[in-house]
């Protein structure tokens, strides 16, 4: 008799799975009976994540593509077949330092963090709606890795904050309608996580956590059915408080880099 997957989502897909939170999510989900569809831009690093997941007993399909390529993203989602969980994790960031964001930098951040996420989430939403429901009348789940920065107006990282805010708002506004069709959406908003993208930061990162802990909290929040999953709570409370401060008073905030 085949062993059951160690989590309630035996068929899962993750973008940005080559490192950081995405790789940690894949490793956390991996186990006998688990099918994983992993995507990332760096084929070599993605292969490393896939190998670790196979060693844990999972069946893994890896695909290298850029989420900004809408056709490639849709083909990946369609090719995965039925899914219990899709996590749009791929993201990017760049702070302003002492200057301003260039037009090309602003466009690149929005294209990856917002458009890239929608490139996988929209076809997944359509595909999952057509799946049969489980015993709880849920056909599947879609999660987006946003950020606690979504609740800030930071002059040090305007495009990053705005792109994550737009994604978080879209997910939370879409969930009430999607759940009528048996699809749940989750906005995951982590604080500082030790990843290759936060490594260049040269400012204090309070309550910095390891990607494995971020993955654990993410999956626990999805399992609990929370639409908004935020951690650490203290950073979230501070971000909401700062969100009420006039933007001109926040000019000294550091140029936060992505947690994903």
PDB file of C-alpha atoms in Angstrom:
ATOM      1  CA  UNK A   1       0.000   0.000   0.000  1.00  0.00           C
ATOM      2  CA  UNK A   2       1.382   3.431  -0.969  1.00  0.00           C
ATOM      3  CA  UNK A   3       2.223   5.759   1.877  1.00  0.00           C
ATOM      4  CA  UNK A   4       0.176   8.914   2.224  1.00  0.00           C
ATOM      5  CA  UNK A   5       1.700  12.363   1.759  1.00  0.00           C
ATOM      6  CA  UNK A   6       2.788  13.971   5.069  1.00  0.00           C
ATOM      7  CA  UNK A   7       0.571  17.021   4.426  1.00  0.00           C
ATOM      8  CA  UNK A   8      -3.045  17.484   3.273  1.00  0.00           C
ATOM      9  CA  UNK A   9      -1.920  18.658  -0.189  1.00  0.00           C
ATOM     10  CA  UNK A  10      -0.412  15.616  -1.949  1.00  0.00           C
ATOM     11  CA  UNK A  11      -0.148  17.511  -5.254  1.00  0.00           C
ATOM     12  CA  UNK A  12       1.611  20.857  -4.863  1.00  0.00           C
ATOM     13  CA  UNK A  13       3.317  23.375  -7.147  1.00  0.00           C
ATOM     14  CA  UNK A  14       5.786  26.068  -6.061  1.00  0.00           C
ATOM     15  CA  UNK A  15       7.473  28.886  -8.009  1.00  0.00           C
ATOM     16  CA  UNK A  16      10.786  30.330  -6.897  1.00  0.00           C
ATOM     17  CA  UNK A  17      11.687  26.903  -5.505  1.00  0.00           C
ATOM     18  CA  UNK A  18      15.399  27.150  -6.212  1.00  0.00           C
ATOM     19  CA  UNK A  19      16.268  28.926  -2.937  1.00  0.00           C
ATOM     20  CA  UNK A  20      14.952  30.770   0.108  1.00  0.00           C
ATOM     21  CA  UNK A  21      11.388  30.271   1.267  1.00  0.00           C
ATOM     22  CA  UNK A  22      10.427  28.432  -1.926  1.00  0.00           C
ATOM     23  CA  UNK A  23      13.108  25.773  -1.445  1.00  0.00           C
ATOM     24  CA  UNK A  24      12.211  25.469   2.247  1.00  0.00           C
ATOM     25  CA  UNK A  25       8.537  24.994   1.382  1.00  0.00           C
ATOM     26  CA  UNK A  26       9.431  22.245  -1.078  1.00  0.00           C
ATOM     27  CA  UNK A  27      11.650  20.441   1.429  1.00  0.00           C
ATOM     28  CA  UNK A  28       9.002  20.753   4.153  1.00  0.00           C
ATOM     29  CA  UNK A  29       6.304  19.277   1.932  1.00  0.00           C
ATOM     30  CA  UNK A  30       8.531  16.527   0.553  1.00  0.00           C
ATOM     31  CA  UNK A  31       7.856  12.978   1.666  1.00  0.00           C
ATOM     32  CA  UNK A  32       6.504   9.624   0.439  1.00  0.00           C
ATOM     33  CA  UNK A  33       3.268  10.067  -1.501  1.00  0.00           C
ATOM     34  CA  UNK A  34       3.937  13.756  -2.221  1.00  0.00           C
ATOM     35  CA  UNK A  35       3.984  15.033  -5.806  1.00  0.00           C
ATOM     36  CA  UNK A  36       5.834  18.326  -6.254  1.00  0.00           C
ATOM     37  CA  UNK A  37       5.982  20.559  -9.320  1.00  0.00           C
ATOM     38  CA  UNK A  38       8.879  22.943  -8.734  1.00  0.00           C
ATOM     39  CA  UNK A  39       9.749  25.981 -10.829  1.00  0.00           C
ATOM     40  CA  UNK A  40      12.576  28.512 -10.801  1.00  0.00           C
ATOM     41  CA  UNK A  41      14.806  30.513 -13.101  1.00  0.00           C
ATOM     42  CA  UNK A  42      18.110  28.933 -12.042  1.00  0.00           C
ATOM     43  CA  UNK A  43      18.062  25.364 -13.368  1.00  0.00           C
ATOM     44  CA  UNK A  44      21.142  24.270 -11.393  1.00  0.00           C
ATOM     45  CA  UNK A  45      19.870  25.495  -8.034  1.00  0.00           C
ATOM     46  CA  UNK A  46      16.395  24.162  -8.796  1.00  0.00           C
ATOM     47  CA  UNK A  47      17.914  20.744  -9.463  1.00  0.00           C
ATOM     48  CA  UNK A  48      19.463  20.847  -5.987  1.00  0.00           C
ATOM     49  CA  UNK A  49      16.084  21.464  -4.362  1.00  0.00           C
ATOM     50  CA  UNK A  50      14.484  18.744  -6.478  1.00  0.00           C
ATOM     51  CA  UNK A  51      17.193  16.245  -5.510  1.00  0.00           C
ATOM     52  CA  UNK A  52      16.658  16.926  -1.792  1.00  0.00           C
ATOM     53  CA  UNK A  53      12.908  16.432  -2.186  1.00  0.00           C
ATOM     54  CA  UNK A  54      13.366  13.177  -4.100  1.00  0.00           C
ATOM     55  CA  UNK A  55      15.708  11.941  -1.389  1.00  0.00           C
ATOM     56  CA  UNK A  56      12.898  12.584   1.114  1.00  0.00           C
ATOM     57  CA  UNK A  57      10.614  10.343  -0.928  1.00  0.00           C
ATOM     58  CA  UNK A  58       8.651  12.836  -3.042  1.00  0.00           C
ATOM     59  CA  UNK A  59       7.910  12.545  -6.744  1.00  0.00           C
ATOM     60  CA  UNK A  60       9.295  15.723  -8.306  1.00  0.00           C
ATOM     61  CA  UNK A  61       8.944  17.465 -11.671  1.00  0.00           C
ATOM     62  CA  UNK A  62      11.208  20.504 -12.094  1.00  0.00           C
ATOM     63  CA  UNK A  63      10.819  23.216 -14.735  1.00  0.00           C
ATOM     64  CA  UNK A  64      13.067  26.226 -15.315  1.00  0.00           C
ATOM     65  CA  UNK A  65      11.263  29.323 -16.581  1.00  0.00           C
ATOM     66  CA  UNK A  66      10.721  32.999 -15.776  1.00  0.00           C
ATOM     67  CA  UNK A  67       7.323  33.825 -14.245  1.00  0.00           C
ATOM     68  CA  UNK A  68       7.260  36.988 -16.356  1.00  0.00           C
ATOM     69  CA  UNK A  69       6.718  34.709 -19.365  1.00  0.00           C
ATOM     70  CA  UNK A  70       2.931  34.339 -19.227  1.00  0.00           C
ATOM     71  CA  UNK A  71       2.787  31.560 -21.833  1.00  0.00           C
ATOM     72  CA  UNK A  72       5.456  29.500 -20.060  1.00  0.00           C
ATOM     73  CA  UNK A  73       3.757  30.043 -16.689  1.00  0.00           C
ATOM     74  CA  UNK A  74       0.370  28.922 -17.977  1.00  0.00           C
ATOM     75  CA  UNK A  75       1.884  25.910 -19.733  1.00  0.00           C
ATOM     76  CA  UNK A  76       3.575  24.898 -16.463  1.00  0.00           C
ATOM     77  CA  UNK A  77       0.318  25.158 -14.512  1.00  0.00           C
ATOM     78  CA  UNK A  78      -1.685  23.271 -17.133  1.00  0.00           C
ATOM     79  CA  UNK A  79       0.998  20.613 -17.456  1.00  0.00           C
ATOM     80  CA  UNK A  80       1.002  19.933 -13.720  1.00  0.00           C
ATOM     81  CA  UNK A  81      -2.477  18.417 -13.848  1.00  0.00           C
ATOM     82  CA  UNK A  82      -4.728  18.437 -10.757  1.00  0.00           C
ATOM     83  CA  UNK A  83      -3.309  20.470  -7.859  1.00  0.00           C
ATOM     84  CA  UNK A  84      -4.212  20.635  -4.191  1.00  0.00           C
ATOM     85  CA  UNK A  85      -1.948  23.615  -3.540  1.00  0.00           C
ATOM     86  CA  UNK A  86      -0.116  26.179  -5.658  1.00  0.00           C
ATOM     87  CA  UNK A  87       2.276  28.629  -4.008  1.00  0.00           C
ATOM     88  CA  UNK A  88       3.299  31.715  -6.007  1.00  0.00           C
ATOM     89  CA  UNK A  89       6.567  32.411  -4.233  1.00  0.00           C
ATOM     90  CA  UNK A  90       8.879  33.852  -6.909  1.00  0.00           C
ATOM     91  CA  UNK A  91       9.785  37.447  -6.115  1.00  0.00           C
ATOM     92  CA  UNK A  92      12.471  40.077  -6.378  1.00  0.00           C
ATOM     93  CA  UNK A  93      13.452  43.348  -4.746  1.00  0.00           C
ATOM     94  CA  UNK A  94      15.965  46.161  -4.806  1.00  0.00           C
ATOM     95  CA  UNK A  95      16.193  49.122  -2.474  1.00  0.00           C
ATOM     96  CA  UNK A  96      16.862  52.708  -3.437  1.00  0.00           C
ATOM     97  CA  UNK A  97      19.907  53.155  -1.210  1.00  0.00           C
ATOM     98  CA  UNK A  98      20.520  56.905  -1.151  1.00  0.00           C
ATOM     99  CA  UNK A  99      18.982  57.480  -4.561  1.00  0.00           C
ATOM    100  CA  UNK A 100      15.741  56.837  -6.385  1.00  0.00           C
ATOM    101  CA  UNK A 101      14.364  53.838  -8.236  1.00  0.00           C
ATOM    102  CA  UNK A 102      15.006  53.856 -11.957  1.00  0.00           C
ATOM    103  CA  UNK A 103      12.069  53.274 -14.303  1.00  0.00           C
ATOM    104  CA  UNK A 104      13.539  49.930 -15.352  1.00  0.00           C
ATOM    105  CA  UNK A 105      13.895  48.838 -11.714  1.00  0.00           C
ATOM    106  CA  UNK A 106      10.291  49.751 -10.909  1.00  0.00           C
ATOM    107  CA  UNK A 107       8.991  47.861 -13.937  1.00  0.00           C
ATOM    108  CA  UNK A 108      11.119  44.797 -13.203  1.00  0.00           C
ATOM    109  CA  UNK A 109       9.917  44.549  -9.600  1.00  0.00           C
ATOM    110  CA  UNK A 110       6.249  44.880 -10.556  1.00  0.00           C
ATOM    111  CA  UNK A 111       6.633  42.431 -13.456  1.00  0.00           C
ATOM    112  CA  UNK A 112       7.996  39.716 -11.166  1.00  0.00           C
ATOM    113  CA  UNK A 113       6.189  40.361  -7.877  1.00  0.00           C
ATOM    114  CA  UNK A 114       2.740  41.177  -9.236  1.00  0.00           C
ATOM    115  CA  UNK A 115       2.406  40.223 -12.901  1.00  0.00           C
ATOM    116  CA  UNK A 116       4.597  37.139 -12.478  1.00  0.00           C
ATOM    117  CA  UNK A 117       2.501  35.930  -9.548  1.00  0.00           C
ATOM    118  CA  UNK A 118      -0.723  36.491 -11.490  1.00  0.00           C
ATOM    119  CA  UNK A 119       0.741  34.630 -14.470  1.00  0.00           C
ATOM    120  CA  UNK A 120       0.644  31.423 -12.428  1.00  0.00           C
ATOM    121  CA  UNK A 121      -2.266  32.182 -10.110  1.00  0.00           C
ATOM    122  CA  UNK A 122      -4.852  33.068 -12.761  1.00  0.00           C
ATOM    123  CA  UNK A 123      -4.526  29.840 -14.780  1.00  0.00           C
ATOM    124  CA  UNK A 124      -4.334  27.888 -11.513  1.00  0.00           C
ATOM    125  CA  UNK A 125      -7.546  29.508 -10.304  1.00  0.00           C
ATOM    126  CA  UNK A 126      -9.308  28.527 -13.514  1.00  0.00           C
ATOM    127  CA  UNK A 127      -7.939  24.968 -13.475  1.00  0.00           C
ATOM    128  CA  UNK A 128      -8.682  24.310  -9.798  1.00  0.00           C
ATOM    129  CA  UNK A 129     -12.267  25.537 -10.189  1.00  0.00           C
ATOM    130  CA  UNK A 130     -12.797  22.623 -12.584  1.00  0.00           C
ATOM    131  CA  UNK A 131     -11.508  19.996 -10.143  1.00  0.00           C
ATOM    132  CA  UNK A 132     -13.767  17.850  -7.966  1.00  0.00           C
ATOM    133  CA  UNK A 133     -14.020  19.035  -4.321  1.00  0.00           C
ATOM    134  CA  UNK A 134     -12.619  17.158  -1.346  1.00  0.00           C
ATOM    135  CA  UNK A 135     -14.567  16.086   1.752  1.00  0.00           C
ATOM    136  CA  UNK A 136     -14.511  19.698   2.999  1.00  0.00           C
ATOM    137  CA  UNK A 137     -15.872  21.025  -0.330  1.00  0.00           C
ATOM    138  CA  UNK A 138     -12.464  22.566  -1.171  1.00  0.00           C
ATOM    139  CA  UNK A 139     -11.220  21.987  -4.714  1.00  0.00           C
ATOM    140  CA  UNK A 140      -7.745  23.410  -4.078  1.00  0.00           C
ATOM    141  CA  UNK A 141      -5.731  26.225  -2.551  1.00  0.00           C
ATOM    142  CA  UNK A 142      -3.593  29.038  -3.952  1.00  0.00           C
ATOM    143  CA  UNK A 143      -1.134  30.973  -1.787  1.00  0.00           C
ATOM    144  CA  UNK A 144       0.949  34.024  -2.644  1.00  0.00           C
ATOM    145  CA  UNK A 145       4.081  34.965  -0.732  1.00  0.00           C
ATOM    146  CA  UNK A 146       3.703  38.694  -0.194  1.00  0.00           C
ATOM    147  CA  UNK A 147       5.381  40.517   2.710  1.00  0.00           C
ATOM    148  CA  UNK A 148       4.760  42.514   5.844  1.00  0.00           C
ATOM    149  CA  UNK A 149       6.208  45.336   3.712  1.00  0.00           C
ATOM    150  CA  UNK A 150       2.783  45.340   2.010  1.00  0.00           C
ATOM    151  CA  UNK A 151       1.526  47.299   5.019  1.00  0.00           C
ATOM    152  CA  UNK A 152       4.283  49.935   4.872  1.00  0.00           C
ATOM    153  CA  UNK A 153       4.905  53.087   2.870  1.00  0.00           C
ATOM    154  CA  UNK A 154       8.689  52.877   2.690  1.00  0.00           C
ATOM    155  CA  UNK A 155      10.554  55.502   0.633  1.00  0.00           C
ATOM    156  CA  UNK A 156      13.501  53.074   0.737  1.00  0.00           C
ATOM    157  CA  UNK A 157      11.699  50.405  -1.311  1.00  0.00           C
ATOM    158  CA  UNK A 158       8.588  51.895  -2.927  1.00  0.00           C
ATOM    159  CA  UNK A 159       8.169  49.426  -5.804  1.00  0.00           C
ATOM    160  CA  UNK A 160       8.700  46.417  -3.548  1.00  0.00           C
ATOM    161  CA  UNK A 161       6.173  47.622  -0.959  1.00  0.00           C
ATOM    162  CA  UNK A 162       3.625  48.623  -3.608  1.00  0.00           C
ATOM    163  CA  UNK A 163       3.911  45.410  -5.626  1.00  0.00           C
ATOM    164  CA  UNK A 164       3.526  43.257  -2.513  1.00  0.00           C
ATOM    165  CA  UNK A 165       0.606  45.399  -1.318  1.00  0.00           C
ATOM    166  CA  UNK A 166      -1.179  45.010  -4.650  1.00  0.00           C
ATOM    167  CA  UNK A 167      -0.687  41.235  -4.569  1.00  0.00           C
ATOM    168  CA  UNK A 168      -1.848  40.946  -0.958  1.00  0.00           C
ATOM    169  CA  UNK A 169      -4.957  43.045  -1.645  1.00  0.00           C
ATOM    170  CA  UNK A 170      -5.841  41.073  -4.778  1.00  0.00           C
ATOM    171  CA  UNK A 171      -5.539  37.738  -2.980  1.00  0.00           C
ATOM    172  CA  UNK A 172      -7.640  38.801  -0.010  1.00  0.00           C
ATOM    173  CA  UNK A 173     -10.293  40.457  -2.178  1.00  0.00           C
ATOM    174  CA  UNK A 174     -10.512  37.432  -4.484  1.00  0.00           C
ATOM    175  CA  UNK A 175     -10.759  34.780  -1.753  1.00  0.00           C
ATOM    176  CA  UNK A 176     -14.395  35.452  -0.699  1.00  0.00           C
ATOM    177  CA  UNK A 177     -15.605  35.034  -4.293  1.00  0.00           C
ATOM    178  CA  UNK A 178     -13.305  32.112  -5.143  1.00  0.00           C
ATOM    179  CA  UNK A 179     -14.371  30.141  -2.079  1.00  0.00           C
ATOM    180  CA  UNK A 180     -17.905  29.996  -3.473  1.00  0.00           C
ATOM    181  CA  UNK A 181     -16.403  27.765  -6.157  1.00  0.00           C
ATOM    182  CA  UNK A 182     -14.434  25.723  -3.621  1.00  0.00           C
ATOM    183  CA  UNK A 183     -11.075  27.508  -4.082  1.00  0.00           C
ATOM    184  CA  UNK A 184      -9.242  29.110  -1.159  1.00  0.00           C
ATOM    185  CA  UNK A 185      -6.665  31.891  -1.530  1.00  0.00           C
ATOM    186  CA  UNK A 186      -4.062  32.833   1.070  1.00  0.00           C
ATOM    187  CA  UNK A 187      -1.845  35.926   1.353  1.00  0.00           C
ATOM    188  CA  UNK A 188       1.349  35.017   3.217  1.00  0.00           C
ATOM    189  CA  UNK A 189       3.079  38.063   4.714  1.00  0.00           C
ATOM    190  CA  UNK A 190       6.420  37.222   6.361  1.00  0.00           C
ATOM    191  CA  UNK A 191       8.814  39.602   8.025  1.00  0.00           C
ATOM    192  CA  UNK A 192      12.583  39.304   7.643  1.00  0.00           C
ATOM    193  CA  UNK A 193      13.727  35.850   6.535  1.00  0.00           C
ATOM    194  CA  UNK A 194      17.339  34.777   6.032  1.00  0.00           C
ATOM    195  CA  UNK A 195      17.497  34.263   2.236  1.00  0.00           C
ATOM    196  CA  UNK A 196      19.867  35.208  -0.602  1.00  0.00           C
ATOM    197  CA  UNK A 197      17.759  38.330  -1.162  1.00  0.00           C
ATOM    198  CA  UNK A 198      18.051  39.618   2.403  1.00  0.00           C
ATOM    199  CA  UNK A 199      21.774  38.761   2.603  1.00  0.00           C
ATOM    200  CA  UNK A 200      22.894  42.139   1.120  1.00  0.00           C
ATOM    201  CA  UNK A 201      20.975  44.129   3.765  1.00  0.00           C
ATOM    202  CA  UNK A 202      23.277  46.225   5.929  1.00  0.00           C
ATOM    203  CA  UNK A 203      20.737  47.294   8.514  1.00  0.00           C
ATOM    204  CA  UNK A 204      19.176  45.565  11.527  1.00  0.00           C
ATOM    205  CA  UNK A 205      16.529  42.969  10.638  1.00  0.00           C
ATOM    206  CA  UNK A 206      14.553  42.386  13.847  1.00  0.00           C
ATOM    207  CA  UNK A 207      13.252  38.875  14.543  1.00  0.00           C
ATOM    208  CA  UNK A 208      15.079  37.505  11.492  1.00  0.00           C
ATOM    209  CA  UNK A 209      13.966  33.905  10.981  1.00  0.00           C
ATOM    210  CA  UNK A 210      15.266  30.946   9.042  1.00  0.00           C
ATOM    211  CA  UNK A 211      13.441  29.929   5.837  1.00  0.00           C
ATOM    212  CA  UNK A 212      12.462  26.582   7.369  1.00  0.00           C
ATOM    213  CA  UNK A 213      10.558  28.373  10.144  1.00  0.00           C
ATOM    214  CA  UNK A 214       8.899  30.642   7.571  1.00  0.00           C
ATOM    215  CA  UNK A 215       7.855  27.570   5.584  1.00  0.00           C
ATOM    216  CA  UNK A 216       6.450  25.892   8.693  1.00  0.00           C
ATOM    217  CA  UNK A 217       4.408  28.960   9.628  1.00  0.00           C
ATOM    218  CA  UNK A 218       3.199  29.373   6.058  1.00  0.00           C
ATOM    219  CA  UNK A 219       1.916  25.815   5.796  1.00  0.00           C
ATOM    220  CA  UNK A 220       0.387  25.955   9.272  1.00  0.00           C
ATOM    221  CA  UNK A 221      -1.533  29.093   8.300  1.00  0.00           C
ATOM    222  CA  UNK A 222      -2.788  27.504   5.087  1.00  0.00           C
ATOM    223  CA  UNK A 223      -3.864  24.385   6.977  1.00  0.00           C
ATOM    224  CA  UNK A 224      -5.737  26.587   9.460  1.00  0.00           C
ATOM    225  CA  UNK A 225      -7.599  28.221   6.574  1.00  0.00           C
ATOM    226  CA  UNK A 226      -6.375  31.769   7.256  1.00  0.00           C
ATOM    227  CA  UNK A 227      -6.727  34.188   4.344  1.00  0.00           C
ATOM    228  CA  UNK A 228      -4.027  36.490   5.743  1.00  0.00           C
ATOM    229  CA  UNK A 229      -1.030  34.710   7.230  1.00  0.00           C
ATOM    230  CA  UNK A 230       1.387  37.108   8.955  1.00  0.00           C
ATOM    231  CA  UNK A 231       4.522  36.478  11.011  1.00  0.00           C
ATOM    232  CA  UNK A 232       6.204  37.439  13.249  1.00  0.00           C
ATOM    233  CA  UNK A 233       3.226  39.070  14.928  1.00  0.00           C
ATOM    234  CA  UNK A 234       5.338  41.795  16.584  1.00  0.00           C
ATOM    235  CA  UNK A 235       6.720  42.955  13.223  1.00  0.00           C
ATOM    236  CA  UNK A 236       3.215  42.976  11.760  1.00  0.00           C
ATOM    237  CA  UNK A 237       1.909  45.139  14.600  1.00  0.00           C
ATOM    238  CA  UNK A 238       4.830  47.547  14.161  1.00  0.00           C
ATOM    239  CA  UNK A 239       4.249  47.699  10.394  1.00  0.00           C
ATOM    240  CA  UNK A 240       0.558  48.487  10.838  1.00  0.00           C
ATOM    241  CA  UNK A 241       1.455  51.236  13.310  1.00  0.00           C
ATOM    242  CA  UNK A 242       4.036  52.709  10.939  1.00  0.00           C
ATOM    243  CA  UNK A 243       1.443  52.518   8.175  1.00  0.00           C
ATOM    244  CA  UNK A 244      -0.513  55.247   9.960  1.00  0.00           C
ATOM    245  CA  UNK A 245       2.485  57.591  10.032  1.00  0.00           C
ATOM    246  CA  UNK A 246       2.694  60.261   7.272  1.00  0.00           C
ATOM    247  CA  UNK A 247       5.029  59.057   4.509  1.00  0.00           C
ATOM    248  CA  UNK A 248       7.263  62.139   4.780  1.00  0.00           C
ATOM    249  CA  UNK A 249       8.184  61.089   8.318  1.00  0.00           C
ATOM    250  CA  UNK A 250       9.474  57.721   7.116  1.00  0.00           C
ATOM    251  CA  UNK A 251      12.337  58.891   4.916  1.00  0.00           C
ATOM    252  CA  UNK A 252      14.862  57.217   7.188  1.00  0.00           C
ATOM    253  CA  UNK A 253      13.468  53.697   6.780  1.00  0.00           C
ATOM    254  CA  UNK A 254      16.020  51.274   5.267  1.00  0.00           C
ATOM    255  CA  UNK A 255      15.686  49.874   1.767  1.00  0.00           C
ATOM    256  CA  UNK A 256      14.179  46.514   2.672  1.00  0.00           C
ATOM    257  CA  UNK A 257      14.948  43.555   0.454  1.00  0.00           C
ATOM    258  CA  UNK A 258      12.622  40.667  -0.178  1.00  0.00           C
ATOM    259  CA  UNK A 259      12.081  37.842   2.258  1.00  0.00           C
ATOM    260  CA  UNK A 260      11.207  35.315  -0.447  1.00  0.00           C
TER     261      UNK A 260
END
